[in-house]
Amino acid sequence: MLRTLLDRLATTLPALAGVVVVSFLLTRVLPGDTAAYFAGPAATPQAIAQIRTELGLDRPLPEQFARYVADLARGDLGRSLTTGQPVTVDLGARLPASAELTLFGLVLSLLVAVPLGVAAALRQGSLVDHACRVVATAGVSLPVFFTGLLLVYVFYFVLGWAPAPLGRLDAFASPPPTRTGFLLLDSLAAGDLETFRAALGQIALPGLTLAIFALAPIARITRAAMLAVLAADFVRTARAAGLSRRRVVVTYALRNAMLPVVTTLGMVFSFLLGANVLVEKVFAWPGVGSYAVEALIASDFAPVQGFVLAMALLYTVLNLLIDLAYGLIDPRVRGAA
């Protein structure tokens, strides 16, 4: 297990180095002048040039990159010109909000997609199978921001069931003491059920938006994997041996079908991180996605680079956990490693 962990870490280092280079170059070639933006519309060319010098933007590109890498090696992601805070502080304050929303949407989609995919595989051509196909098609066809706006219109504006889509807590709720940064967990840990209900109400619609987006690939992969496993020889042998249908499906078929589903989770999580940016803007969610968009509009390089690097690290850690989960689901994978 330790060797597998070290091998995976060794293979991720070149990918992270590539992310650092690409994010740096992209922020330099994007349109917009950081110095002109922060100098203001009435600034003189001399004032703009002075700000550019102070930020080091008049230096050659290799020199800027070398300074960025040296700061990165010290754990310094730079300072946001928009907020005036170090990027690490801003990311640390906003990342739990994005992580909580993403994981909530992913868990919600898993609770629906896996049973739906299994039921569709067991009842091919039935209403459940057709429903799975319709849900999968709708999930990948609807833009995530459109789904979010549609849910807000129906559940907040028309029915009045959901609270106003403005952040993580309404104005009448007090945030619990911070332990994990996840309001749902922190409020439960503090025994504050009123805040828990308020946080759950606020995260319901953005989480459902992400869940609908993630539901389609998970349900389709679950259905396809279950169909392949149910046609395998060992499943037919289990049936011929007189084992119950429940035991054949749950103990033998579903466990062997989970490997491609777990693999898909890594890709779905990366899709959710990208979709988070739009969902956070729709629901005024104070996460890193909206933070990066605001920095991008202001041509504020450091937050954008920090956001890309943080997302790459999150994706790397999740894929590492998925690789380790293979060994728990299928002991043959652990033996091969």
CSV table of C-alpha atoms in Angstrom, one decimal:
chain,number,residue,atom,x,y,z
A,1,MET,CA,0.0,0.0,0.0
A,2,LEU,CA,2.8,2.4,0.9
A,3,ARG,CA,4.6,1.6,-2.3
A,4,THR,CA,1.5,2.3,-4.3
A,5,LEU,CA,1.0,5.6,-2.5
A,6,LEU,CA,4.6,6.7,-3.3
A,7,ASP,CA,4.3,5.6,-6.9
A,8,ARG,CA,1.1,7.6,-7.4
A,9,LEU,CA,2.7,10.6,-5.7
A,10,ALA,CA,5.8,10.4,-8.0
A,11,THR,CA,3.6,10.3,-11.1
A,12,THR,CA,1.6,13.4,-10.0
A,13,LEU,CA,4.6,15.6,-9.6
A,14,PRO,CA,5.1,16.2,-13.3
A,15,ALA,CA,1.4,16.9,-13.7
A,16,LEU,CA,1.5,19.5,-10.9
A,17,ALA,CA,4.6,21.1,-12.5
A,18,GLY,CA,2.7,21.4,-15.8
A,19,VAL,CA,-0.2,23.0,-14.0
A,20,VAL,CA,2.1,25.6,-12.5
A,21,VAL,CA,3.6,26.5,-15.9
A,22,VAL,CA,0.4,26.5,-17.8
A,23,SER,CA,-1.5,28.6,-15.2
A,24,PHE,CA,1.3,31.1,-15.1
A,25,LEU,CA,1.5,31.5,-18.9
A,26,LEU,CA,-2.3,31.6,-19.3
A,27,THR,CA,-2.6,34.5,-16.9
A,28,ARG,CA,0.1,36.4,-18.7
A,29,VAL,CA,-1.5,36.0,-22.2
A,30,LEU,CA,-5.1,36.8,-21.2
A,31,PRO,CA,-6.4,40.2,-22.2
A,32,GLY,CA,-6.4,42.9,-19.6
A,33,ASP,CA,-3.8,45.0,-17.9
A,34,THR,CA,-3.5,44.5,-14.1
A,35,ALA,CA,-1.8,47.8,-13.6
A,36,ALA,CA,-4.3,49.8,-15.6
A,37,TYR,CA,-7.2,48.2,-13.9
A,38,PHE,CA,-6.0,49.0,-10.4
A,39,ALA,CA,-4.8,52.4,-11.3
A,40,GLY,CA,-8.3,53.4,-12.3
A,41,PRO,CA,-9.8,55.0,-15.4
A,42,ALA,CA,-8.4,58.5,-14.5
A,43,ALA,CA,-4.8,57.3,-14.0
A,44,THR,CA,-2.0,58.8,-16.0
A,45,PRO,CA,0.4,56.6,-18.0
A,46,GLN,CA,3.1,57.5,-15.5
A,47,ALA,CA,1.0,56.2,-12.6
A,48,ILE,CA,0.2,53.0,-14.5
A,49,ALA,CA,3.9,52.5,-15.3
A,50,GLN,CA,4.7,53.0,-11.6
A,51,ILE,CA,2.2,50.3,-10.5
A,52,ARG,CA,3.5,47.9,-13.2
A,53,THR,CA,7.0,48.4,-11.8
A,54,GLU,CA,5.9,47.8,-8.2
A,55,LEU,CA,4.2,44.6,-9.2
A,56,GLY,CA,7.2,43.4,-11.2
A,57,LEU,CA,5.1,43.1,-14.4
A,58,ASP,CA,7.7,45.1,-16.3
A,59,ARG,CA,10.3,42.3,-15.8
A,60,PRO,CA,11.0,39.7,-18.5
A,61,LEU,CA,8.6,36.7,-18.4
A,62,PRO,CA,11.3,34.1,-17.3
A,63,GLU,CA,12.3,36.4,-14.4
A,64,GLN,CA,8.6,36.7,-13.3
A,65,PHE,CA,8.2,32.9,-13.5
A,66,ALA,CA,11.4,32.3,-11.5
A,67,ARG,CA,10.2,34.7,-8.8
A,68,TYR,CA,6.7,32.9,-8.8
A,69,VAL,CA,8.3,29.5,-8.4
A,70,ALA,CA,10.6,30.7,-5.6
A,71,ASP,CA,7.6,32.1,-3.7
A,72,LEU,CA,5.6,28.9,-4.4
A,73,ALA,CA,8.4,26.8,-2.9
A,74,ARG,CA,8.0,28.9,0.3
A,75,GLY,CA,4.2,28.3,0.3
A,76,ASP,CA,3.6,31.9,-0.8
A,77,LEU,CA,0.9,32.1,-3.5
A,78,GLY,CA,1.1,35.8,-3.6
A,79,ARG,CA,-1.3,38.6,-2.5
A,80,SER,CA,-4.6,39.4,-4.0
A,81,LEU,CA,-4.8,42.9,-5.2
A,82,THR,CA,-8.6,42.8,-5.0
A,83,THR,CA,-9.0,41.8,-1.3
A,84,GLY,CA,-5.5,42.9,-0.1
A,85,GLN,CA,-5.1,39.5,1.6
A,86,PRO,CA,-2.6,36.7,0.9
A,87,VAL,CA,-4.1,34.2,-1.5
A,88,THR,CA,-3.5,31.4,0.9
A,89,VAL,CA,-5.7,33.2,3.5
A,90,ASP,CA,-8.5,33.8,0.9
A,91,LEU,CA,-8.4,30.2,-0.3
A,92,GLY,CA,-8.4,28.8,3.2
A,93,ALA,CA,-11.4,30.9,4.1
A,94,ARG,CA,-13.4,30.0,0.9
A,95,LEU,CA,-12.3,26.5,0.1
A,96,PRO,CA,-14.4,24.7,2.7
A,97,ALA,CA,-17.5,26.3,1.2
A,98,SER,CA,-16.7,25.0,-2.2
A,99,ALA,CA,-15.6,21.6,-0.9
A,100,GLU,CA,-18.8,21.2,1.2
A,101,LEU,CA,-21.0,22.1,-1.8
A,102,THR,CA,-19.1,19.8,-4.2
A,103,LEU,CA,-19.2,16.8,-1.8
A,104,PHE,CA,-22.8,17.4,-1.0
A,105,GLY,CA,-23.7,17.4,-4.7
A,106,LEU,CA,-21.6,14.3,-5.3
A,107,VAL,CA,-23.1,12.3,-2.4
A,108,LEU,CA,-26.6,13.4,-3.4
A,109,SER,CA,-26.0,12.2,-7.0
A,110,LEU,CA,-24.5,8.9,-5.7
A,111,LEU,CA,-27.5,8.2,-3.5
A,112,VAL,CA,-29.8,8.5,-6.6
A,113,ALA,CA,-27.6,7.4,-9.5
A,114,VAL,CA,-26.2,4.0,-8.2
A,115,PRO,CA,-29.6,2.5,-7.2
A,116,LEU,CA,-31.1,3.9,-10.5
A,117,GLY,CA,-28.4,2.4,-12.6
A,118,VAL,CA,-28.7,-1.0,-10.8
A,119,ALA,CA,-32.5,-1.0,-11.2
A,120,ALA,CA,-32.1,-0.1,-14.9
A,121,ALA,CA,-29.7,-3.0,-15.4
A,122,LEU,CA,-31.9,-5.5,-13.6
A,123,ARG,CA,-35.1,-4.4,-15.5
A,124,GLN,CA,-33.9,-3.7,-19.1
A,125,GLY,CA,-36.6,-2.1,-21.2
A,126,SER,CA,-38.8,-1.2,-18.2
A,127,LEU,CA,-40.0,2.2,-17.1
A,128,VAL,CA,-37.0,2.4,-14.7
A,129,ASP,CA,-34.6,1.8,-17.6
A,130,HIS,CA,-36.3,4.5,-19.7
A,131,ALA,CA,-36.3,6.9,-16.8
A,132,CYS,CA,-32.6,6.3,-16.3
A,133,ARG,CA,-32.0,7.1,-20.0
A,134,VAL,CA,-34.1,10.3,-19.8
A,135,VAL,CA,-32.4,11.5,-16.6
A,136,ALA,CA,-29.0,10.8,-18.1
A,137,THR,CA,-29.8,12.7,-21.3
A,138,ALA,CA,-31.3,15.6,-19.4
A,139,GLY,CA,-28.4,15.8,-17.0
A,140,VAL,CA,-25.8,16.1,-19.7
A,141,SER,CA,-27.9,18.3,-22.0
A,142,LEU,CA,-28.9,21.1,-19.6
A,143,PRO,CA,-26.2,23.7,-18.8
A,144,VAL,CA,-25.6,23.8,-15.1
A,145,PHE,CA,-26.3,27.5,-14.7
A,146,PHE,CA,-29.7,27.0,-16.5
A,147,THR,CA,-30.5,24.1,-14.1
A,148,GLY,CA,-29.7,26.3,-11.2
A,149,LEU,CA,-31.8,29.2,-12.4
A,150,LEU,CA,-34.7,26.9,-13.1
A,151,LEU,CA,-34.6,25.4,-9.6
A,152,VAL,CA,-34.4,28.9,-8.1
A,153,TYR,CA,-37.4,30.0,-10.2
A,154,VAL,CA,-39.5,26.9,-9.3
A,155,PHE,CA,-38.6,26.3,-5.6
A,156,TYR,CA,-37.9,29.9,-4.4
A,157,PHE,CA,-39.9,32.2,-6.6
A,158,VAL,CA,-43.0,30.1,-7.5
A,159,LEU,CA,-43.4,27.6,-4.6
A,160,GLY,CA,-41.5,29.5,-1.9
A,161,TRP,CA,-40.1,26.3,-0.5
A,162,ALA,CA,-36.5,27.3,-0.6
A,163,PRO,CA,-34.7,30.2,1.1
A,164,ALA,CA,-33.3,33.1,-0.9
A,165,PRO,CA,-30.3,31.9,-2.9
A,166,LEU,CA,-27.9,34.2,-1.1
A,167,GLY,CA,-24.9,32.4,0.5
A,168,ARG,CA,-24.4,29.6,3.0
A,169,LEU,CA,-26.6,31.0,5.8
A,170,ASP,CA,-29.6,33.3,6.0
A,171,ALA,CA,-29.4,36.6,7.8
A,172,PHE,CA,-31.2,35.2,10.9
A,173,ALA,CA,-28.8,32.3,11.6
A,174,SER,CA,-25.5,32.4,13.4
A,175,PRO,CA,-22.6,30.4,12.1
A,176,PRO,CA,-21.4,27.6,14.5
A,177,PRO,CA,-17.9,27.5,15.9
A,178,THR,CA,-15.5,26.6,13.1
A,179,ARG,CA,-14.0,23.1,13.3
A,180,THR,CA,-14.0,21.7,9.8
A,181,GLY,CA,-15.3,24.7,7.9
A,182,PHE,CA,-18.3,22.6,6.8
A,183,LEU,CA,-21.4,24.3,8.2
A,184,LEU,CA,-23.4,21.1,8.2
A,185,LEU,CA,-20.8,19.2,10.2
A,186,ASP,CA,-19.9,22.1,12.5
A,187,SER,CA,-23.5,22.8,13.4
A,188,LEU,CA,-24.1,19.1,14.1
A,189,ALA,CA,-20.9,19.0,16.2
A,190,ALA,CA,-22.1,22.0,18.2
A,191,GLY,CA,-25.6,20.5,18.6
A,192,ASP,CA,-27.1,23.5,16.9
A,193,LEU,CA,-30.0,22.0,14.9
A,194,GLU,CA,-31.5,25.3,14.0
A,195,THR,CA,-28.3,26.3,12.2
A,196,PHE,CA,-28.1,22.9,10.7
A,197,ARG,CA,-31.6,23.2,9.2
A,198,ALA,CA,-30.7,26.7,7.9
A,199,ALA,CA,-27.4,25.5,6.3
A,200,LEU,CA,-29.2,22.5,4.8
A,201,GLY,CA,-31.9,24.7,3.3
A,202,GLN,CA,-29.3,27.0,1.7
A,203,ILE,CA,-27.2,24.2,0.3
A,204,ALA,CA,-30.2,22.2,-1.0
A,205,LEU,CA,-30.7,23.9,-4.3
A,206,PRO,CA,-27.0,24.4,-5.4
A,207,GLY,CA,-26.3,20.9,-4.2
A,208,LEU,CA,-29.2,19.6,-6.3
A,209,THR,CA,-28.0,21.5,-9.3
A,210,LEU,CA,-24.6,19.8,-9.1
A,211,ALA,CA,-26.2,16.4,-8.4
A,212,ILE,CA,-28.3,16.6,-11.5
A,213,PHE,CA,-25.2,17.4,-13.5
A,214,ALA,CA,-23.3,14.5,-12.0
A,215,LEU,CA,-26.1,12.0,-12.0
A,216,ALA,CA,-26.0,11.3,-15.7
A,217,PRO,CA,-22.5,9.8,-16.0
A,218,ILE,CA,-22.7,7.8,-12.8
A,219,ALA,CA,-26.1,6.3,-13.6
A,220,ARG,CA,-25.0,5.3,-17.1
A,221,ILE,CA,-21.7,3.8,-16.0
A,222,THR,CA,-23.4,1.9,-13.2
A,223,ARG,CA,-26.0,0.5,-15.6
A,224,ALA,CA,-23.3,-0.5,-18.1
A,225,ALA,CA,-21.1,-2.1,-15.5
A,226,MET,CA,-23.9,-4.0,-13.9
A,227,LEU,CA,-25.0,-5.4,-17.3
A,228,ALA,CA,-21.5,-6.6,-18.0
A,229,VAL,CA,-21.1,-8.3,-14.6
A,230,LEU,CA,-24.6,-9.9,-14.6
A,231,ALA,CA,-23.6,-11.6,-17.9
A,232,ALA,CA,-20.4,-13.0,-16.4
A,233,ASP,CA,-19.9,-16.7,-15.8
A,234,PHE,CA,-19.4,-16.4,-12.0
A,235,VAL,CA,-22.8,-14.7,-11.7
A,236,ARG,CA,-24.5,-17.4,-13.7
A,237,THR,CA,-22.8,-20.0,-11.5
A,238,ALA,CA,-24.0,-18.2,-8.3
A,239,ARG,CA,-27.5,-18.3,-9.6
A,240,ALA,CA,-27.2,-22.0,-10.6
A,241,ALA,CA,-26.0,-22.7,-7.1
A,242,GLY,CA,-29.3,-21.4,-5.7
A,243,LEU,CA,-28.1,-18.2,-4.1
A,244,SER,CA,-30.8,-15.6,-3.5
A,245,ARG,CA,-31.3,-12.9,-6.0
A,246,ARG,CA,-30.4,-10.2,-3.4
A,247,ARG,CA,-27.2,-11.9,-2.5
A,248,VAL,CA,-26.2,-12.4,-6.2
A,249,VAL,CA,-26.8,-8.8,-7.0
A,250,VAL,CA,-25.5,-7.1,-3.9
A,251,THR,CA,-22.6,-9.3,-2.8
A,252,TYR,CA,-21.3,-10.5,-6.2
A,253,ALA,CA,-22.5,-8.3,-9.1
A,254,LEU,CA,-22.6,-4.8,-7.5
A,255,ARG,CA,-19.2,-5.2,-5.8
A,256,ASN,CA,-17.5,-6.1,-9.1
A,257,ALA,CA,-19.3,-3.4,-10.9
A,258,MET,CA,-18.1,-0.7,-8.6
A,259,LEU,CA,-14.6,-0.4,-10.0
A,260,PRO,CA,-15.6,1.5,-13.2
A,261,VAL,CA,-18.1,3.6,-11.1
A,262,VAL,CA,-15.3,4.6,-8.6
A,263,THR,CA,-13.1,5.5,-11.6
A,264,THR,CA,-15.8,7.6,-13.0
A,265,LEU,CA,-16.1,9.5,-9.7
A,266,GLY,CA,-12.7,11.0,-10.2
A,267,MET,CA,-13.7,12.5,-13.5
A,268,VAL,CA,-17.1,13.6,-12.2
A,269,PHE,CA,-15.5,15.3,-9.3
A,270,SER,CA,-13.3,17.3,-11.7
A,271,PHE,CA,-16.4,18.2,-13.7
A,272,LEU,CA,-18.1,19.4,-10.5
A,273,LEU,CA,-15.2,21.6,-9.6
A,274,GLY,CA,-15.5,23.3,-13.0
A,275,ALA,CA,-19.3,23.5,-12.7
A,276,ASN,CA,-18.9,24.9,-9.2
A,277,VAL,CA,-17.8,28.2,-10.7
A,278,LEU,CA,-21.1,28.9,-12.4
A,279,VAL,CA,-23.2,27.5,-9.6
A,280,GLU,CA,-21.5,29.7,-7.0
A,281,LYS,CA,-22.2,32.8,-9.1
A,282,VAL,CA,-25.9,31.8,-9.5
A,283,PHE,CA,-26.4,31.1,-5.8
A,284,ALA,CA,-24.0,33.8,-4.4
A,285,TRP,CA,-22.1,31.0,-2.8
A,286,PRO,CA,-18.9,32.4,-1.1
A,287,GLY,CA,-16.5,29.7,-2.5
A,288,VAL,CA,-13.3,29.7,-4.4
A,289,GLY,CA,-15.1,29.6,-7.8
A,290,SER,CA,-16.7,33.0,-7.4
A,291,TYR,CA,-13.4,34.2,-5.9
A,292,ALA,CA,-11.5,33.1,-9.0
A,293,VAL,CA,-14.1,34.7,-11.4
A,294,GLU,CA,-13.9,38.0,-9.6
A,295,ALA,CA,-10.1,37.9,-9.7
A,296,LEU,CA,-10.2,37.0,-13.4
A,297,ILE,CA,-12.4,39.9,-14.2
A,298,ALA,CA,-10.0,42.2,-12.4
A,299,SER,CA,-6.9,40.7,-14.1
A,300,ASP,CA,-5.7,39.8,-10.6
A,301,PHE,CA,-3.2,37.0,-11.5
A,302,ALA,CA,-2.2,35.6,-8.1
A,303,PRO,CA,-5.7,34.4,-7.0
A,304,VAL,CA,-6.3,32.8,-10.4
A,305,GLN,CA,-3.1,30.9,-10.3
A,306,GLY,CA,-3.8,29.9,-6.7
A,307,PHE,CA,-7.2,28.7,-7.6
A,308,VAL,CA,-6.0,26.6,-10.5
A,309,LEU,CA,-3.2,25.1,-8.3
A,310,ALA,CA,-5.6,24.3,-5.5
A,311,MET,CA,-8.1,22.6,-7.8
A,312,ALA,CA,-5.2,20.5,-9.3
A,313,LEU,CA,-4.1,19.5,-5.8
A,314,LEU,CA,-7.7,18.5,-4.9
A,315,TYR,CA,-8.1,16.5,-8.0
A,316,THR,CA,-4.7,14.8,-7.4
A,317,VAL,CA,-5.6,13.9,-3.8
A,318,LEU,CA,-9.0,12.5,-4.8
A,319,ASN,CA,-7.5,10.4,-7.6
A,320,LEU,CA,-5.0,9.1,-5.1
A,321,LEU,CA,-7.8,8.1,-2.7
A,322,ILE,CA,-9.6,6.4,-5.6
A,323,ASP,CA,-6.5,4.4,-6.5
A,324,LEU,CA,-6.3,3.3,-2.8
A,325,ALA,CA,-10.0,2.4,-2.8
A,326,TYR,CA,-9.4,0.0,-5.7
A,327,GLY,CA,-7.5,-2.3,-3.3
A,328,LEU,CA,-10.4,-2.2,-0.8
A,329,ILE,CA,-13.0,-3.0,-3.4
A,330,ASP,CA,-11.1,-5.7,-5.3
A,331,PRO,CA,-8.2,-7.5,-3.5
A,332,ARG,CA,-6.8,-8.5,-6.9
A,333,VAL,CA,-5.8,-4.9,-7.6
A,334,ARG,CA,-4.0,-4.7,-4.3
A,335,GLY,CA,-2.2,-7.9,-5.1
A,336,ALA,CA,-1.1,-6.7,-8.5
A,337,ALA,CA,0.2,-3.4,-7.0
